[in-house]
Tab-separated table of C-alpha atoms and ligand atoms in Angstrom:
chain	number	residue	atom	x	y	z
U	1	MET	CA	62.064	59.195	36.032
U	2	ARG	CA	64.290	61.957	34.559
U	3	VAL	CA	64.109	65.221	36.575
U	4	VAL	CA	65.399	68.613	35.403
U	5	GLN	CA	65.994	71.196	37.984
U	6	LYS	CA	67.264	74.709	37.671
U	7	PHE	CA	68.467	76.779	40.620
U	8	GLY	CA	68.716	80.540	40.450
U	9	GLY	CA	71.543	82.883	41.754
U	10	SER	CA	69.901	83.466	44.920
U	11	SER	CA	69.605	79.826	45.695
U	12	VAL	CA	73.311	79.238	45.291
U	13	ALA	CA	74.571	82.556	46.580
U	14	ASP	CA	76.998	81.229	49.120
U	15	ALA	CA	78.847	78.033	50.308
U	16	ALA	CA	75.972	77.200	52.744
U	17	SER	CA	73.370	77.664	50.120
U	18	ILE	CA	75.303	75.456	47.740
U	19	LYS	CA	75.374	72.797	50.237
U	20	ARG	CA	71.664	73.075	51.077
U	21	VAL	CA	70.750	72.897	47.261
U	22	ALA	CA	72.997	69.956	47.051
U	23	GLN	CA	71.149	68.151	49.767
U	24	ARG	CA	67.840	68.818	47.851
U	25	ILE	CA	69.305	67.425	44.678
U	26	VAL	CA	70.520	64.302	46.444
U	27	ASP	CA	67.131	63.795	48.021
U	28	THR	CA	65.690	63.801	44.495
U	29	LYS	CA	68.249	61.369	43.333
U	30	GLU	CA	67.755	59.081	46.281
U	31	GLN	CA	63.958	58.931	45.311
U	32	GLY	CA	65.180	56.875	42.354
U	33	ASN	CA	65.323	59.775	39.729
U	34	ASP	CA	67.877	60.551	37.045
U	35	VAL	CA	68.663	64.155	37.804
U	36	VAL	CA	69.963	67.018	35.643
U	37	VAL	CA	70.539	70.279	37.226
U	38	ILE	CA	71.093	73.707	35.626
U	39	VAL	CA	72.575	76.418	37.680
U	40	SER	CA	72.907	80.133	37.532
U	41	ALA	CA	75.965	82.135	38.716
U	42	MET	CA	76.112	82.669	42.435
U	43	GLY	CA	74.227	85.797	43.849
U	44	ASP	CA	75.231	88.963	41.994
U	45	THR	CA	78.248	87.237	40.192
U	46	THR	CA	77.130	88.229	36.849
U	47	ASP	CA	76.687	92.024	37.566
U	48	ASP	CA	80.011	91.958	39.449
U	49	LEU	CA	81.682	90.388	36.497
U	50	LEU	CA	80.204	93.209	34.128
U	51	ASP	CA	81.315	95.934	36.618
U	52	LEU	CA	84.737	94.417	36.653
U	53	ALA	CA	84.825	94.438	32.776
U	54	ALA	CA	83.844	98.030	32.744
U	55	GLU	CA	86.669	98.813	35.178
U	56	VAL	CA	89.187	97.258	32.791
U	57	SER	CA	87.756	98.297	29.479
U	58	PRO	CA	85.268	100.838	28.264
U	59	LYS	CA	83.947	98.832	25.435
U	60	PRO	CA	85.086	95.205	25.706
U	61	ARG	CA	84.607	93.029	22.795
U	62	ALA	CA	81.398	90.928	22.994
U	63	ARG	CA	83.470	87.628	22.565
U	64	GLU	CA	85.637	88.401	25.629
U	65	LEU	CA	82.687	89.486	27.677
U	66	ASP	CA	80.911	85.973	26.941
U	67	MET	CA	84.215	84.334	27.834
U	68	LEU	CA	84.084	86.215	31.171
U	69	LEU	CA	80.441	85.942	32.078
U	70	THR	CA	80.215	82.144	31.280
U	71	ALA	CA	82.700	81.691	34.034
U	72	GLY	CA	80.152	82.675	36.632
U	73	GLU	CA	77.970	79.654	35.929
U	74	ARG	CA	81.024	77.312	35.609
U	75	MET	CA	81.867	78.340	39.031
U	76	SER	CA	78.529	77.390	40.683
U	77	ALA	CA	78.262	74.296	38.662
U	78	ALA	CA	81.627	72.957	39.660
U	79	LEU	CA	80.911	73.881	43.512
U	80	LEU	CA	77.545	72.346	43.407
U	81	ALA	CA	79.050	69.050	41.964
U	82	MET	CA	81.849	69.082	44.722
U	83	ALA	CA	78.944	69.460	47.415
U	84	ILE	CA	76.938	66.584	45.904
U	85	ASN	CA	80.087	64.388	45.747
U	86	ASP	CA	80.681	64.877	49.451
U	87	LEU	CA	77.083	63.776	50.210
U	88	GLY	CA	78.182	60.382	48.660
U	89	HIS	CA	76.966	60.674	45.159
U	90	THR	CA	78.791	61.216	42.044
U	91	ALA	CA	78.137	64.328	40.255
U	92	ARG	CA	79.784	65.796	37.079
U	93	SER	CA	79.556	69.370	35.974
U	94	PHE	CA	79.547	70.539	32.369
U	95	THR	CA	79.740	73.826	30.590
U	96	GLY	CA	77.126	74.646	28.093
U	97	SER	CA	79.443	73.816	25.356
U	98	GLN	CA	80.217	70.370	26.954
U	99	ALA	CA	76.465	69.636	27.618
U	100	GLY	CA	75.824	70.284	23.840
U	101	VAL	CA	74.098	73.525	23.884
U	102	ILE	CA	74.522	74.722	20.275
U	103	THR	CA	73.561	78.318	19.744
U	104	THR	CA	73.628	81.070	17.132
U	105	GLU	CA	76.814	83.082	17.035
U	106	LYS	CA	75.497	86.395	18.444
U	107	HIS	CA	77.313	87.079	21.653
U	108	GLY	CA	75.409	88.272	24.596
U	109	ASP	CA	72.063	87.159	23.131
U	110	ALA	CA	72.607	83.946	21.240
U	111	ARG	CA	69.735	81.582	20.619
U	112	ILE	CA	69.621	77.941	21.269
U	113	ILE	CA	69.352	76.273	17.916
U	114	ASP	CA	70.097	72.492	18.727
U	115	ILE	CA	70.961	70.455	21.838
U	116	THR	CA	73.190	67.453	21.371
U	117	PRO	CA	73.170	65.992	24.963
U	118	GLY	CA	75.370	62.868	24.229
U	119	ARG	CA	77.613	63.557	27.197
U	120	ILE	CA	74.687	64.215	29.576
U	121	GLU	CA	73.082	61.002	28.331
U	122	SER	CA	76.251	58.848	29.071
U	123	ALA	CA	76.761	60.604	32.411
U	124	LEU	CA	73.193	59.777	33.432
U	125	ASP	CA	73.759	56.043	32.202
U	126	GLU	CA	76.730	55.873	34.560
U	127	GLY	CA	74.494	57.066	37.486
U	128	ASP	CA	75.962	60.514	37.809
U	129	VAL	CA	74.055	63.505	38.806
U	130	VAL	CA	74.574	65.880	35.949
U	131	ILE	CA	75.245	69.604	36.768
U	132	VAL	CA	75.012	72.084	33.680
U	133	ALA	CA	76.330	75.630	33.608
U	134	GLY	CA	73.203	77.753	32.527
U	135	PHE	CA	72.944	80.860	30.170
U	136	GLN	CA	75.542	79.676	27.748
U	137	GLY	CA	76.333	77.603	24.838
U	138	VAL	CA	78.720	77.271	21.761
U	139	SER	CA	78.319	78.518	18.139
U	140	GLN	CA	78.899	75.794	15.684
U	141	THR	CA	80.019	78.421	13.018
U	142	THR	CA	82.505	80.304	15.190
U	143	LYS	CA	83.246	77.631	17.726
U	144	ASP	CA	83.159	80.473	20.293
U	145	VAL	CA	81.308	80.348	23.588
U	146	THR	CA	78.153	82.405	23.673
U	147	THR	CA	75.730	83.621	26.437
U	148	LEU	CA	71.919	83.589	25.945
U	149	GLY	CA	71.021	86.848	27.411
U	150	ARG	CA	70.439	87.847	31.038
U	151	GLY	CA	68.373	85.542	33.124
U	152	ALA	CA	68.480	82.800	30.331
U	153	SER	CA	69.633	79.841	32.545
U	154	ASP	CA	65.764	79.361	32.703
U	155	THR	CA	65.868	78.918	28.868
U	156	THR	CA	68.859	76.265	29.230
U	157	ALA	CA	66.796	74.362	31.605
U	158	VAL	CA	63.628	74.157	29.551
U	159	ALA	CA	65.656	73.503	26.337
U	160	LEU	CA	67.507	70.464	28.274
U	161	ALA	CA	64.240	69.222	29.604
U	162	ALA	CA	62.826	69.103	26.080
U	163	ALA	CA	66.032	67.364	24.521
U	164	LEU	CA	66.149	64.946	27.377
U	165	GLY	CA	62.510	64.047	27.247
U	166	ALA	CA	61.879	65.034	30.923
U	167	GLY	CA	58.102	65.199	31.698
U	168	PHE	CA	58.459	68.863	33.170
U	169	CYS	CA	61.098	71.295	34.220
U	170	GLU	CA	61.469	72.665	37.755
U	171	ILE	CA	62.642	76.070	38.217
U	172	TYR	CA	63.708	77.131	41.712
U	173	SER	CA	64.121	80.600	42.895
U	174	ASP	CA	63.571	82.643	45.995
U	175	VAL	CA	59.863	83.446	45.440
U	176	ASP	CA	57.098	80.776	45.840
U	177	GLY	CA	55.778	81.106	42.291
U	178	VAL	CA	54.033	83.344	39.848
U	179	PHE	CA	51.789	85.847	41.658
U	180	SER	CA	48.673	87.775	40.551
U	181	ALA	CA	50.808	90.910	40.923
U	182	ASP	CA	54.240	91.739	42.418
U	183	PRO	CA	53.780	90.874	46.180
U	184	ARG	CA	55.953	93.791	47.048
U	185	ILE	CA	53.511	96.224	45.504
U	186	VAL	CA	50.271	94.458	46.127
U	187	PRO	CA	50.086	92.959	49.702
U	188	GLY	CA	47.019	90.909	48.710
U	189	ALA	CA	48.582	89.400	45.571
U	190	GLN	CA	47.950	85.500	45.253
U	191	ARG	CA	50.153	82.757	44.091
U	192	LEU	CA	48.612	81.384	41.020
U	193	PRO	CA	48.669	77.513	41.119
U	194	GLU	CA	48.757	77.414	37.344
U	195	ILE	CA	49.049	79.754	34.392
U	196	SER	CA	48.862	79.115	30.683
U	197	TYR	CA	51.951	79.530	28.474
U	198	GLU	CA	50.147	82.347	26.699
U	199	GLU	CA	49.433	84.327	29.849
U	200	MET	CA	53.006	83.634	31.187
U	201	LEU	CA	54.424	84.977	27.862
U	202	GLU	CA	52.467	88.246	28.178
U	203	MET	CA	53.559	88.461	31.939
U	204	ALA	CA	57.225	87.749	30.972
U	205	ALA	CA	57.116	90.183	27.946
U	206	ASN	CA	55.516	92.963	29.999
U	207	GLY	CA	57.867	93.145	33.045
U	208	ALA	CA	57.286	90.090	35.213
U	209	LYS	CA	60.823	88.983	35.949
U	210	ILE	CA	60.105	85.569	37.338
U	211	LEU	CA	60.832	83.644	34.037
U	212	HIS	CA	63.003	84.438	31.028
U	213	LEU	CA	60.863	85.272	28.090
U	214	ARG	CA	62.677	82.845	25.815
U	215	CYS	CA	62.282	80.099	28.269
U	216	VAL	CA	58.534	80.457	28.143
U	217	GLU	CA	58.426	80.506	24.318
U	218	TYR	CA	60.606	77.421	24.246
U	219	ALA	CA	58.475	75.721	26.986
U	220	ARG	CA	55.201	76.443	24.838
U	221	ARG	CA	56.762	75.430	21.590
U	222	GLU	CA	58.045	71.981	23.045
U	223	ASN	CA	55.043	71.671	25.480
U	224	VAL	CA	57.198	71.340	28.481
U	225	PRO	CA	55.274	72.082	31.736
U	226	VAL	CA	57.355	74.300	34.111
U	227	HIS	CA	57.096	74.303	37.760
U	228	VAL	CA	58.328	77.620	39.171
U	229	ARG	CA	58.857	77.188	42.930
U	230	SER	CA	61.101	78.245	45.923
U	231	SER	CA	64.217	76.287	46.876
U	232	PHE	CA	63.688	77.707	50.450
U	233	SER	CA	60.528	75.601	51.121
U	234	ASN	CA	58.699	72.445	49.853
U	235	LYS	CA	55.486	74.235	48.888
U	236	PRO	CA	54.141	73.709	45.578
U	237	GLY	CA	54.812	76.644	43.302
U	238	THR	CA	53.130	77.598	39.978
U	239	TRP	CA	52.744	75.392	37.002
U	240	VAL	CA	53.142	77.081	33.651
U	241	LYS	CA	51.355	74.786	31.157
U	242	HIS	CA	49.017	74.223	28.622
U	243	ILE	CA	45.541	75.119	29.716
U	244	ASP	CA	42.508	74.100	27.845
U	245	GLU	CA	40.472	77.304	27.582
U	246	GLU	CA	37.166	75.296	26.927
U	247	ASP	CA	37.971	73.837	30.361
U	248	PRO	CA	34.575	73.861	32.419
U	249	VAL	CA	36.558	74.735	35.452
U	250	GLU	CA	35.714	78.270	36.317
U	251	ASN	CA	38.540	80.488	35.213
U	252	PRO	CA	39.017	84.005	36.302
U	253	ILE	CA	38.799	86.830	33.682
U	254	ILE	CA	42.047	88.276	34.696
U	255	THR	CA	44.959	86.016	35.707
U	256	GLY	CA	47.582	88.562	36.496
U	257	ILE	CA	49.003	92.166	36.418
U	258	ALA	CA	52.530	92.880	35.298
U	259	HIS	CA	54.475	96.221	35.414
U	260	ASP	CA	57.384	97.534	33.812
U	261	ARG	CA	59.608	100.520	34.696
U	262	SER	CA	62.288	99.769	31.949
U	263	GLU	CA	60.889	101.490	29.113
U	264	ALA	CA	60.991	105.267	27.911
U	265	LYS	CA	58.702	107.179	25.822
U	266	ILE	CA	59.855	109.269	22.638
U	267	THR	CA	57.687	111.825	21.134
U	268	VAL	CA	58.217	113.233	17.567
U	269	ILE	CA	56.464	116.497	17.414
U	270	GLY	CA	55.350	118.315	14.308
U	271	VAL	CA	55.476	115.574	12.040
U	272	PRO	CA	54.287	116.557	8.591
U	273	ASP	CA	50.735	115.176	8.120
U	274	ARG	CA	51.660	113.290	4.689
U	275	VAL	CA	51.535	109.762	3.403
U	276	GLY	CA	54.724	107.830	4.619
U	277	ALA	CA	55.727	110.228	7.518
U	278	ALA	CA	55.073	107.530	10.177
U	279	ALA	CA	56.879	105.029	7.952
U	280	ASP	CA	59.908	107.224	7.826
U	281	VAL	CA	59.988	107.743	11.624
U	282	PHE	CA	59.643	104.128	12.371
U	283	THR	CA	62.166	103.056	9.644
U	284	THR	CA	64.752	105.325	11.220
U	285	VAL	CA	64.253	103.777	14.523
U	286	ALA	CA	64.166	100.244	13.031
U	287	ASN	CA	67.333	100.837	11.107
U	288	ALA	CA	68.974	101.616	14.340
U	289	GLY	CA	68.095	97.959	15.403
U	290	ILE	CA	65.654	99.089	18.085
U	291	ASN	CA	62.377	97.308	18.929
U	292	ILE	CA	59.397	99.512	19.914
U	293	ASP	CA	56.496	98.639	21.940
U	294	MET	CA	53.445	100.845	22.107
U	295	ILE	CA	52.562	103.513	19.530
U	296	VAL	CA	50.288	106.505	19.630
U	297	GLN	CA	49.668	109.036	16.867
U	298	ASN	CA	47.602	112.218	17.454
U	299	VAL	CA	45.347	113.360	14.646
U	300	SER	CA	46.392	116.828	13.532
U	301	VAL	CA	43.910	119.592	14.235
U	302	GLY	CA	44.033	121.908	11.234
U	303	GLY	CA	47.801	122.442	11.612
U	304	GLY	CA	48.779	119.907	9.016
U	305	THR	CA	51.197	118.186	11.440
U	306	THR	CA	50.886	115.170	13.920
U	307	ALA	CA	52.822	113.951	17.034
U	308	ILE	CA	53.793	110.382	17.227
U	309	SER	CA	54.843	108.815	20.536
U	310	PHE	CA	56.248	105.435	21.002
U	311	THR	CA	57.911	103.409	23.796
U	312	LEU	CA	61.153	101.499	23.631
U	313	PRO	CA	63.645	100.029	26.249
U	314	GLN	CA	65.332	102.766	28.147
U	315	ALA	CA	68.605	101.066	27.239
U	316	ASP	CA	67.976	101.925	23.475
U	317	GLY	CA	66.885	105.502	24.235
U	318	ALA	CA	70.155	107.445	23.301
U	319	LYS	CA	70.651	105.459	20.178
U	320	ALA	CA	66.935	106.083	19.088
U	321	MET	CA	67.399	109.863	19.923
U	322	ALA	CA	70.511	110.099	17.808
U	323	ALA	CA	69.079	108.327	14.921
U	324	LEU	CA	65.883	110.497	15.022
U	325	ARG	CA	67.859	113.802	15.358
U	326	SER	CA	69.945	112.938	12.356
U	327	ALA	CA	66.768	112.253	10.284
U	328	GLN	CA	65.020	115.264	11.393
U	329	GLU	CA	65.632	117.394	8.372
U	330	PRO	CA	64.709	114.796	5.744
U	331	ILE	CA	61.572	113.756	7.617
U	332	GLY	CA	60.798	117.320	8.392
U	333	PHE	CA	59.489	117.070	11.968
U	334	ARG	CA	59.802	120.057	14.385
U	335	ASP	CA	61.238	118.351	17.281
U	336	VAL	CA	61.773	115.093	19.472
U	337	VAL	CA	61.454	114.542	23.150
U	338	TYR	CA	62.677	111.819	25.473
U	339	ASN	CA	60.847	110.773	28.721
U	340	ASP	CA	61.915	107.929	30.947
U	341	GLU	CA	59.765	108.847	33.886
U	342	ILE	CA	57.018	106.464	32.634
U	343	GLY	CA	55.877	102.949	33.514
U	344	LYS	CA	53.535	100.218	31.990
U	345	VAL	CA	50.902	98.302	33.614
U	346	SER	CA	49.552	95.359	31.957
U	347	VAL	CA	46.363	93.340	32.741
U	348	ILE	CA	46.564	89.843	31.497
U	349	GLY	CA	44.088	86.967	31.049
U	350	VAL	CA	42.749	84.592	28.584
U	351	GLY	CA	39.177	85.341	30.059
U	352	MET	CA	39.111	88.747	28.382
U	353	ARG	CA	38.708	86.956	25.031
U	354	SER	CA	35.191	85.917	26.082
U	355	HIS	CA	34.182	88.612	28.542
U	356	PRO	CA	33.178	92.057	27.388
U	357	GLY	CA	33.968	95.229	29.417
U	358	VAL	CA	37.309	94.338	30.649
U	359	SER	CA	38.991	97.492	29.236
U	360	ALA	CA	36.244	99.604	30.705
U	361	THR	CA	37.058	98.094	34.118
U	362	VAL	CA	40.682	98.858	33.724
U	363	PHE	CA	40.227	102.365	32.720
U	364	ARG	CA	37.630	103.087	35.396
U	365	ALA	CA	39.915	101.662	38.075
U	366	ILE	CA	42.700	103.830	36.945
U	367	ALA	CA	40.677	106.916	36.626
U	368	GLU	CA	39.287	106.446	40.001
U	369	ALA	CA	42.828	106.333	41.409
U	370	GLY	CA	43.228	109.680	39.737
U	371	ILE	CA	45.939	108.373	37.333
U	372	ASN	CA	46.170	109.871	33.727
U	373	ILE	CA	46.743	107.294	31.002
U	374	GLU	CA	49.128	108.385	28.362
U	375	MET	CA	49.041	105.381	25.949
U	376	ILE	CA	47.108	102.086	25.520
U	377	SER	CA	47.866	99.033	23.666
U	378	THR	CA	46.259	95.589	23.583
U	379	SER	CA	46.579	92.081	22.475
U	380	GLU	CA	43.891	89.487	22.417
U	381	ILE	CA	44.636	88.681	26.092
U	382	ARG	CA	46.333	91.768	27.417
U	383	ILE	CA	45.485	95.553	28.016
U	384	SER	CA	48.464	97.731	28.817
U	385	VAL	CA	48.591	101.309	29.843
U	386	LEU	CA	51.319	103.777	30.073
U	387	VAL	CA	51.373	105.982	33.177
U	388	ASP	CA	53.608	108.337	35.041
U	389	HIS	CA	56.589	106.503	36.788
U	390	ALA	CA	55.156	107.527	40.182
U	391	ASP	CA	51.808	106.136	39.540
U	392	VAL	CA	52.789	102.532	38.683
U	393	ASP	CA	52.208	101.113	42.175
U	394	LYS	CA	48.978	102.757	42.597
U	395	ALA	CA	47.675	101.699	39.208
U	396	VAL	CA	48.643	98.064	39.727
U	397	ARG	CA	46.835	97.991	43.171
U	398	ALA	CA	43.742	99.798	41.748
U	399	VAL	CA	43.378	97.163	39.000
U	400	HIS	CA	44.172	94.248	41.108
U	401	THR	CA	41.405	95.278	43.462
U	402	ALA	CA	38.937	96.131	40.662
U	403	PHE	CA	39.111	92.618	39.337
U	404	GLY	CA	38.689	91.111	42.854
U	405	LEU	CA	41.938	89.455	42.932
U	406	ASP	CA	43.045	90.563	46.314
U	407	ALA	CA	43.402	87.785	48.782
U	408	ASP	CA	41.397	88.020	52.112
U	409	GLY	CA	44.219	87.713	54.370
U	410	GLN	CA	47.517	89.642	53.769
U	411	ALA	CA	49.770	87.522	51.757
U	412	VAL	CA	53.431	86.986	52.807
U	413	VAL	CA	55.672	89.879	51.765
U	414	TYR	CA	58.550	88.726	49.820
U	415	ALA	CA	62.005	90.163	49.714
U	416	GLY	CA	62.845	87.709	46.950
U	417	THR	CA	63.912	88.814	43.548
U	418	GLY	CA	62.858	85.719	41.568
U	419	ARG	CA	66.332	84.685	40.621
M	1	LIG	N1	73.653	84.617	35.555
M	1	LIG	C1	72.882	85.086	34.570
M	1	LIG	C2	72.378	86.388	34.872
M	1	LIG	O1	72.520	86.882	35.780
M	1	LIG	C3	71.962	84.062	34.050
M	1	LIG	C4	70.893	83.669	34.853
M	1	LIG	O2	71.002	83.936	36.176
M	1	LIG	O3	69.890	83.016	34.496
M	1	LIG	O4	71.647	87.045	33.912
M	2	MG	MG1	65.939	84.294	36.663
């Protein structure tokens, strides 16, 4: 069988960890499998390289940054191959480019457009264990090396699993799988034996850091089941896969609760209550290349103006504020206010399609915890509320309990980061 395994940064943080992972890979190989391994940079290497770049240059060119960052994964790939070779198996490491990961040309956030795994195939044919540096590829147009965005080794792994026709993809990190909520916040959070692609997409898009969003998108599109598990144990993890909703097996209404503290809220005050004002505000933000998330517009009471609030990544806050300030006169609003002391709590589950009253339960639980809701947004299988930064943990716990998701015994508390 062809097995594709990805190991995150915390699983290969130092020499001892690399040897431990090498042994695991060799065990898989000795069970008669063809093994392809995707690896992240060791520990905090990517962050360290970014810090180093910042010390050298205030605004490095994106091309050079990608040359620098891709070195992190090259290091761990080569070291892992060495460790496997010492265990009596031949292993060969490849950069993303050598492995045939073809991407768009956008540095720092390139997308995989094709995989041409010829070299991987021939290495497998020769009996080698293949190690591929994750998170990177090469643009066919510029011929330059690209990176796929933070955490994107997951995406490399799923893309290779699909291209190589592996039946599934294993993603190893330092946590036991996907939990019903962050176990560091909710002691009674439970490991989910399985979760649907749709639910995992909502979890990943709303702050759960366990899997890269694009990895889940890719897995759903190519129908690659993903097994998220710990490299520190042999326990089964969580299967992210297609789940038939009509399945007679009893499904819980709510699958998981995600939270996100990385967003900010901008409120545009005194917006003239005229046709096209909201369009002008959001065109301004869109033209600055910024994606927004939640939106609320308050109805004007007599005064002929409205207030519009929306959320966006904190990282884009300064850019959005500058764009809006420069559009203040033409649009004619009175003021614009920035607040990053907020957090989003999202309740996710395909069961809410068929069960009434889910939002009422969410809002009631949050109210009873004494927490004020600032904004609400929903999808077919998600309800998100925006609350004060300081209330996020309490809100997550309240909702987790309200839906009966707390485990009886106290779950193991993890220090893991899911890398
Ligand atoms: N090393 C990269 C990062 O830290 C990619 C990854 O770990 O998946 O974001
Ligand atoms: Mg990761």
